[in-house]
PDB file of C-alpha atoms in Angstrom:
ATOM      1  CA  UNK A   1     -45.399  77.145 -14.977  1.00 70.00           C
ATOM      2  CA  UNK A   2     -45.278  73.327 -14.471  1.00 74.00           C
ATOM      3  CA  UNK A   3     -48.960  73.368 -14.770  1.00 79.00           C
ATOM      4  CA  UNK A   4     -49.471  75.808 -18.073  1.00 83.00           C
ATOM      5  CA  UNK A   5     -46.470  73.100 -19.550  1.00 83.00           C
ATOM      6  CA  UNK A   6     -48.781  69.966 -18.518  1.00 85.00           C
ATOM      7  CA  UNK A   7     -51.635  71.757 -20.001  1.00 89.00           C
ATOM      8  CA  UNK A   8     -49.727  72.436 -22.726  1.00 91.00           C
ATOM      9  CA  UNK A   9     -48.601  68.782 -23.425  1.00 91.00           C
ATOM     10  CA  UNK A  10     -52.440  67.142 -22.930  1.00 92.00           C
ATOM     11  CA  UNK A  11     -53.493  69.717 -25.691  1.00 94.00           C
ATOM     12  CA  UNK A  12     -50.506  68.291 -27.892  1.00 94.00           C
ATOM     13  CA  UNK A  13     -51.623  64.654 -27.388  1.00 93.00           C
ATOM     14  CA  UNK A  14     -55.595  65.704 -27.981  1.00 92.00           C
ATOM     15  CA  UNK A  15     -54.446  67.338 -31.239  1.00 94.00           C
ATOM     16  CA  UNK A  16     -52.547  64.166 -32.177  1.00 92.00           C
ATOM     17  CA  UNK A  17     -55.852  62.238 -31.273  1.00 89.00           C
ATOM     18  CA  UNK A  18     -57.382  63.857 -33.966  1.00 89.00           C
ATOM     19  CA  UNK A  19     -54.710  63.758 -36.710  1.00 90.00           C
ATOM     20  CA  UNK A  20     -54.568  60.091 -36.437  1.00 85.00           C
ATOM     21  CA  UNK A  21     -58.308  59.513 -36.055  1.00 80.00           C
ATOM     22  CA  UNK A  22     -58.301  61.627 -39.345  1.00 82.00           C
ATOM     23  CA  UNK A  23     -56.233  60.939 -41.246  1.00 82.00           C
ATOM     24  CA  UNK A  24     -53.658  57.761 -39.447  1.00 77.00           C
ATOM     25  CA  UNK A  25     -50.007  58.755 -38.723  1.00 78.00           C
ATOM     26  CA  UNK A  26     -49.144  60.236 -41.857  1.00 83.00           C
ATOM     27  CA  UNK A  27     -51.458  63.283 -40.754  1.00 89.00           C
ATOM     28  CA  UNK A  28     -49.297  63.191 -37.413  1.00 89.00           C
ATOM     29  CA  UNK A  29     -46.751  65.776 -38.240  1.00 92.00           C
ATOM     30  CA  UNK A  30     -45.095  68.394 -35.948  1.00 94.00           C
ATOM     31  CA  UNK A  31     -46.308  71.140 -38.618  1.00 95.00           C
ATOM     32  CA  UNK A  32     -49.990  70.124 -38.043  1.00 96.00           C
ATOM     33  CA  UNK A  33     -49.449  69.554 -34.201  1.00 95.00           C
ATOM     34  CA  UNK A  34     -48.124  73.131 -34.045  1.00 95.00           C
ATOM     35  CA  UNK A  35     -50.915  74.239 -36.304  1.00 96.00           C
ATOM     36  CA  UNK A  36     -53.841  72.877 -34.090  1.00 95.00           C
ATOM     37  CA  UNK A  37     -52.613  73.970 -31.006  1.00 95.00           C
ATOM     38  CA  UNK A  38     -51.085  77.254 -32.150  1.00 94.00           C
ATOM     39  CA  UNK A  39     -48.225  76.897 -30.764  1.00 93.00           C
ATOM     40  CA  UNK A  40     -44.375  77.507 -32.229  1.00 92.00           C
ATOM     41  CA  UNK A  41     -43.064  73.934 -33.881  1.00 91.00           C
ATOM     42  CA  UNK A  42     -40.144  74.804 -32.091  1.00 91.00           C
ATOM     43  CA  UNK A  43     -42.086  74.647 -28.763  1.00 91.00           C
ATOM     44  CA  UNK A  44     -43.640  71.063 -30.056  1.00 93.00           C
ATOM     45  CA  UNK A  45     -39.653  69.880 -30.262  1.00 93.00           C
ATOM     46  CA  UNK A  46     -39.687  71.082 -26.369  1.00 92.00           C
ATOM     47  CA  UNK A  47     -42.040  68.926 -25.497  1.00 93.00           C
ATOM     48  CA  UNK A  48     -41.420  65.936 -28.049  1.00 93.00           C
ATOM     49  CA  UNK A  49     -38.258  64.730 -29.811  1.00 90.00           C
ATOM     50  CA  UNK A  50     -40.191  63.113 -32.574  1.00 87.00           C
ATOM     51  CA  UNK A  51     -43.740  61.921 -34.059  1.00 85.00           C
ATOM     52  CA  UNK A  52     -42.539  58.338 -32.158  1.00 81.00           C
ATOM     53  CA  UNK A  53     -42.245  59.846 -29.046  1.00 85.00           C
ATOM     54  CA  UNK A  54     -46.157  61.348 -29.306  1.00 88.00           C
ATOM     55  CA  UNK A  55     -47.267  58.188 -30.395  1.00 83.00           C
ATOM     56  CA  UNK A  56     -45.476  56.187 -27.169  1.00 81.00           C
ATOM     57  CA  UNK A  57     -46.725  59.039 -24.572  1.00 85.00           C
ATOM     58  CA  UNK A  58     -49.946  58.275 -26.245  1.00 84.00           C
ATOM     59  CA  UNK A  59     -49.946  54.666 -25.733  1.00 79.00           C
ATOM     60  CA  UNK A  60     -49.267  55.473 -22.061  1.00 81.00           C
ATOM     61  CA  UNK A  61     -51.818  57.353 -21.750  1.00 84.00           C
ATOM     62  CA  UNK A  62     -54.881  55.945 -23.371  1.00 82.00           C
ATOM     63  CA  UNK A  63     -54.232  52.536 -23.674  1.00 80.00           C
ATOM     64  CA  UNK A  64     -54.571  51.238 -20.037  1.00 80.00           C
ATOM     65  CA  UNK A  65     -57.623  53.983 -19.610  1.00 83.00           C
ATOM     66  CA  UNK A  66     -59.262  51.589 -23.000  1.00 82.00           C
ATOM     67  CA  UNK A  67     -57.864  48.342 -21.475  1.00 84.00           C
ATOM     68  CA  UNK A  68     -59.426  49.095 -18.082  1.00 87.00           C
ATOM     69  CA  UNK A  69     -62.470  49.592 -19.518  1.00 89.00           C
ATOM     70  CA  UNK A  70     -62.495  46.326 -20.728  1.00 91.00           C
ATOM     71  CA  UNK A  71     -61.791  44.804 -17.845  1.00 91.00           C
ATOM     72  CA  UNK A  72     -64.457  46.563 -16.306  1.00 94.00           C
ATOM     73  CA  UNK A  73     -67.141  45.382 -18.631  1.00 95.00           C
ATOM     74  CA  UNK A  74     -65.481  41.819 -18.010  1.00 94.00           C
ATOM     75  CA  UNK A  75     -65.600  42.402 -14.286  1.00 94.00           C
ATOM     76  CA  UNK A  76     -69.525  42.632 -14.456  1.00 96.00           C
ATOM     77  CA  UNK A  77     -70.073  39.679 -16.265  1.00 95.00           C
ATOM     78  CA  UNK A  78     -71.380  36.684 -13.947  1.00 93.00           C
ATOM     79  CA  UNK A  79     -70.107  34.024 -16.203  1.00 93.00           C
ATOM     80  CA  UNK A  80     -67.095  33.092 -18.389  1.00 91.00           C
ATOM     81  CA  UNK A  81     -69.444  33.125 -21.759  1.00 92.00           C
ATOM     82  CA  UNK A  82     -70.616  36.603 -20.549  1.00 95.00           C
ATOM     83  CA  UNK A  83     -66.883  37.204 -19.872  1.00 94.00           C
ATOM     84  CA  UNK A  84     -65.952  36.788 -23.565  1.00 93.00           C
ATOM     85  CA  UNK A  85     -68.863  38.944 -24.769  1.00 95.00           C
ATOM     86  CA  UNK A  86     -68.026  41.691 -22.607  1.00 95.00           C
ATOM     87  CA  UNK A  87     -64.335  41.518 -23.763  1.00 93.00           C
ATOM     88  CA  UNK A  88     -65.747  41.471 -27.576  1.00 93.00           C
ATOM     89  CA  UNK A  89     -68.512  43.992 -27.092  1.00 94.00           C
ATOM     90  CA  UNK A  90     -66.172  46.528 -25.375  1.00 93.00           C
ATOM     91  CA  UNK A  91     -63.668  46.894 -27.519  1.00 88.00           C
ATOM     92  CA  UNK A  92     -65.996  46.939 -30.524  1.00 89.00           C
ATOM     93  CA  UNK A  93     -68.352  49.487 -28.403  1.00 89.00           C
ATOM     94  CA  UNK A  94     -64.916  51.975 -28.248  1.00 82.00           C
ATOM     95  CA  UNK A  95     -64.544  51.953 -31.882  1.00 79.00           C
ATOM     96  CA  UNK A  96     -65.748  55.352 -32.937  1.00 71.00           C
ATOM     97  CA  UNK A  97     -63.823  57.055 -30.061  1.00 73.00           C
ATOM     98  CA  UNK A  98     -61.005  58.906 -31.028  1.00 67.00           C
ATOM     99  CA  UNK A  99     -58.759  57.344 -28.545  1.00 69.00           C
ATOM    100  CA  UNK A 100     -59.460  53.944 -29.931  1.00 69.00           C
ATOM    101  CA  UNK A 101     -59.326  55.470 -33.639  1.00 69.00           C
ATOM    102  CA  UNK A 102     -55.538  56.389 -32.576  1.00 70.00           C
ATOM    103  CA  UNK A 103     -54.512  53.464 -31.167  1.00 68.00           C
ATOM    104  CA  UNK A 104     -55.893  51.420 -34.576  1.00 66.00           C
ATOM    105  CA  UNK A 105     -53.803  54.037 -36.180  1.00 66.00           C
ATOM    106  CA  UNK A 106     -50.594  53.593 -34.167  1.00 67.00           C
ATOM    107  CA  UNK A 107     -51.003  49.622 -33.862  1.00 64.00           C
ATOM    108  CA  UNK A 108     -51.196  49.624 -37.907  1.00 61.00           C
ATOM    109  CA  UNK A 109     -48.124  52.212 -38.217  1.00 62.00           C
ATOM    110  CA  UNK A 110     -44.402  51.773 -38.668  1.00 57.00           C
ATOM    111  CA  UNK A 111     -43.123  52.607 -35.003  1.00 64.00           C
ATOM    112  CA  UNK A 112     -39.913  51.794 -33.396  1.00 67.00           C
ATOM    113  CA  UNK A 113     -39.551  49.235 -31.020  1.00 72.00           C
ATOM    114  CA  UNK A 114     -40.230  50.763 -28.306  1.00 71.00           C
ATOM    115  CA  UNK A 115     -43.918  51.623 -29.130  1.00 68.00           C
ATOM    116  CA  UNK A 116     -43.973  48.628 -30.407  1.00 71.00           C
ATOM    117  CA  UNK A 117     -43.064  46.570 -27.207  1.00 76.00           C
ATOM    118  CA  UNK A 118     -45.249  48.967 -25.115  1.00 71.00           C
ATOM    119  CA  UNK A 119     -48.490  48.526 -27.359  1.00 70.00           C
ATOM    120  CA  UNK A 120     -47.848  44.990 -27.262  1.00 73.00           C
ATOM    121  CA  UNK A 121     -47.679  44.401 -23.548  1.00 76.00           C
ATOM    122  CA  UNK A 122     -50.723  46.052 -23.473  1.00 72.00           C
ATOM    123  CA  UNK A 123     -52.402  44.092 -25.806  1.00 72.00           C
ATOM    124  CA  UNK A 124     -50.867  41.221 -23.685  1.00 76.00           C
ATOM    125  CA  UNK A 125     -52.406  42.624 -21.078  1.00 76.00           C
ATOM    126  CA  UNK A 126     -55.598  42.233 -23.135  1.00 76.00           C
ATOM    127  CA  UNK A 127     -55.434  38.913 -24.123  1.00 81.00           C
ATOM    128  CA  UNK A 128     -54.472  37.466 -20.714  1.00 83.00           C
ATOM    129  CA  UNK A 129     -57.971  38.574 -19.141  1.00 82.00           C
ATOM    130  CA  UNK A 130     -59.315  36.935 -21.646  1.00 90.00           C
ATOM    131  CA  UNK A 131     -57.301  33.565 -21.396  1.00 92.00           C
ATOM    132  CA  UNK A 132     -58.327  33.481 -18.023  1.00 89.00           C
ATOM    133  CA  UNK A 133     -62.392  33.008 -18.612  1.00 90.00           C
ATOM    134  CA  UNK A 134     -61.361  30.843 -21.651  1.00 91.00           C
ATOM    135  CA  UNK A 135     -59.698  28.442 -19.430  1.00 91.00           C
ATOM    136  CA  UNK A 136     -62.992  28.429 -17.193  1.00 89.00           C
ATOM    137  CA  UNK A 137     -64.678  27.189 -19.969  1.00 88.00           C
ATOM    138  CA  UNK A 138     -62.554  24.197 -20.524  1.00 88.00           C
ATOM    139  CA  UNK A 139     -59.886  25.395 -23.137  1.00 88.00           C
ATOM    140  CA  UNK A 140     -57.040  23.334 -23.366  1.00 89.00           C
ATOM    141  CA  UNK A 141     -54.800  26.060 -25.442  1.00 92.00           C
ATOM    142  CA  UNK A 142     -56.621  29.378 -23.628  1.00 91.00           C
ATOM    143  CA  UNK A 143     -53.513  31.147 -24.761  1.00 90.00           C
ATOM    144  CA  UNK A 144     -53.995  30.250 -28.257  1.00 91.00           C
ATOM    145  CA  UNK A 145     -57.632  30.550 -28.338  1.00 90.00           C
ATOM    146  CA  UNK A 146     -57.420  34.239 -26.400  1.00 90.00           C
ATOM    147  CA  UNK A 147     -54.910  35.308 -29.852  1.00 87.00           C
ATOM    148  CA  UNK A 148     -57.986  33.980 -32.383  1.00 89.00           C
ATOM    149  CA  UNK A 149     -60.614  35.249 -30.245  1.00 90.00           C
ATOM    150  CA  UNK A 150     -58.734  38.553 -30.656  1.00 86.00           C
ATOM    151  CA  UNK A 151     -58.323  38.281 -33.960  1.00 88.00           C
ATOM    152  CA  UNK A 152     -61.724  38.742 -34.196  1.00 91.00           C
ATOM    153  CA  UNK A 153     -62.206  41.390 -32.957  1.00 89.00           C
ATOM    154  CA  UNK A 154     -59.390  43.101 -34.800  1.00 85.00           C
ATOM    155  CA  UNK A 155     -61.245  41.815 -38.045  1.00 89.00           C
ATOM    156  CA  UNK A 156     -64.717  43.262 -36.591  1.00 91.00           C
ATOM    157  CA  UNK A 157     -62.900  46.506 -35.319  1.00 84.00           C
ATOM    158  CA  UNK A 158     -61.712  46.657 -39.270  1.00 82.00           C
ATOM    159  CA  UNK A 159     -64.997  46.188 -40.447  1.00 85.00           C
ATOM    160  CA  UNK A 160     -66.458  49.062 -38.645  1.00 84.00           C
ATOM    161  CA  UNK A 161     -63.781  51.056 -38.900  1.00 78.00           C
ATOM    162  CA  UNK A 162     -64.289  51.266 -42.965  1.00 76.00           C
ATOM    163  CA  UNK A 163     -68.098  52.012 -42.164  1.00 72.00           C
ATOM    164  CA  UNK A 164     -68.712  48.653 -44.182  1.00 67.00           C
ATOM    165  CA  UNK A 165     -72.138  48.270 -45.132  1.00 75.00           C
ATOM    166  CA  UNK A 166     -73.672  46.662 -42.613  1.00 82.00           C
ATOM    167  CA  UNK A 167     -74.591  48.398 -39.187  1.00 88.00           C
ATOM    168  CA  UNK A 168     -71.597  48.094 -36.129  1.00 87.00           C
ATOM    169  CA  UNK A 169     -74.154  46.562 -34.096  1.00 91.00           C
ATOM    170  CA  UNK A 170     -74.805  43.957 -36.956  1.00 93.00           C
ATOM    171  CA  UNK A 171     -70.967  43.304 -36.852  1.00 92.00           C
ATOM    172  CA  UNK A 172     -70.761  43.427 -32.894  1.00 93.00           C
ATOM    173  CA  UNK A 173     -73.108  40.817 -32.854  1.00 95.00           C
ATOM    174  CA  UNK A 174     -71.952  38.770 -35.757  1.00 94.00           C
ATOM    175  CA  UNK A 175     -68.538  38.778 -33.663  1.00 94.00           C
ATOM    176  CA  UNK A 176     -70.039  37.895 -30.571  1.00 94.00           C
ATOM    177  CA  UNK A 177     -71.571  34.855 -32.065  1.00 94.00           C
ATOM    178  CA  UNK A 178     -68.386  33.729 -33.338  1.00 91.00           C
ATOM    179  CA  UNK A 179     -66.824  33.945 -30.546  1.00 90.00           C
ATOM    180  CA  UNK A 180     -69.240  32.634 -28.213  1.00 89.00           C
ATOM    181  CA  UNK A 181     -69.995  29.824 -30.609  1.00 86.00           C
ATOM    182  CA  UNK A 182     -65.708  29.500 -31.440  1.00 79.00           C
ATOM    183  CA  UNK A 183     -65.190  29.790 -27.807  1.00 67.00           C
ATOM    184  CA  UNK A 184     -67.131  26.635 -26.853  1.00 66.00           C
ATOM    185  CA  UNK A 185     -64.872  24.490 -29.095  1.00 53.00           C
TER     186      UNK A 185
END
């Protein structure tokens, strides 16, 4: 039973992986949660008080998976400059992934503060292995500089996001180049 119930609940949180990728959290409603996974929208209550409560389990869940990720890609890189591209490239690189697309979507949305808190100590956690490398390279604010550098990439992330008109890889490496070049400051 426990596992048909945790089965259950992962289909609820891929189904609200798509409604936000789609169409951001005003498509996250219990109505179309219940619709894509056919169950009861009483049965979504059992699992989920409210549309806040999907969105923090959701933050649980897939935003240390993306942040690892990152720090993987960091992890490989021999030196601080290829530290900062990694950290820039990977988060750009997740950008069409629906996870990512739902995290944009819940980091943009009205949530309460607990959400709130939670996505931003992970984005802390982010930005510090970041600061780290930028103090390598001589920074004497790396805090600051790790909040522009990510600002960045939020812009970039933006611009990809809308399918602008020029190519992701044409605004991957646009951002890397600011950042690399920003960086050295």
């Amino acid at each position: 039973m426990a596992e048909h119930r945790s089965m259950q609940r992962a289909a609820l949180l891929d189904a609200a992986r798509s409604l936000l990728s789609e169409g951001g959290t005003e498509a996250l409603t219990f109505p179309a949660l219940a619709e894509r996974t056919g169950l009861a929208r009483s049965s979504v209550y059992e699992y989920f008080r409210s549309r806040a409560a999907v969105v923090e389990e959701l933050c649980e869940v897939d935003f240390p998976v993306w942040a690892a990720e990152v720090a993987a890609a960091m992890e490989r890189a021999e030196s601080a400059e290829g530290k900062v591209e990694a950290y820039v490239r990977q988060q750009l690189s997740l950008v069409g992934d629906r996870r990512h697309r739902a995290v944009v979507a819940i980091s943009a949305s009205e949530l309460d503060a607990g959400a709130r808190d939670k996505i931003r100590a992970a984005h802390g956690g982010l930005v510090a292995m970041i600061v780290e490398a930028l103090g390598q390279l001589g920074h004497e604010q790396p805090r600051l500089a790790a909040m522009l550098l990510q600002g960045v990439v939020d812009a970039a992330v933006r611009r990809i996001e809308l399918g602008a008109a020029e190519d992701p890889s044409v605004v991957t490496d646009a951002a890397v180049a600011m950042a690399l070049r920003g960086v050295q400051g």
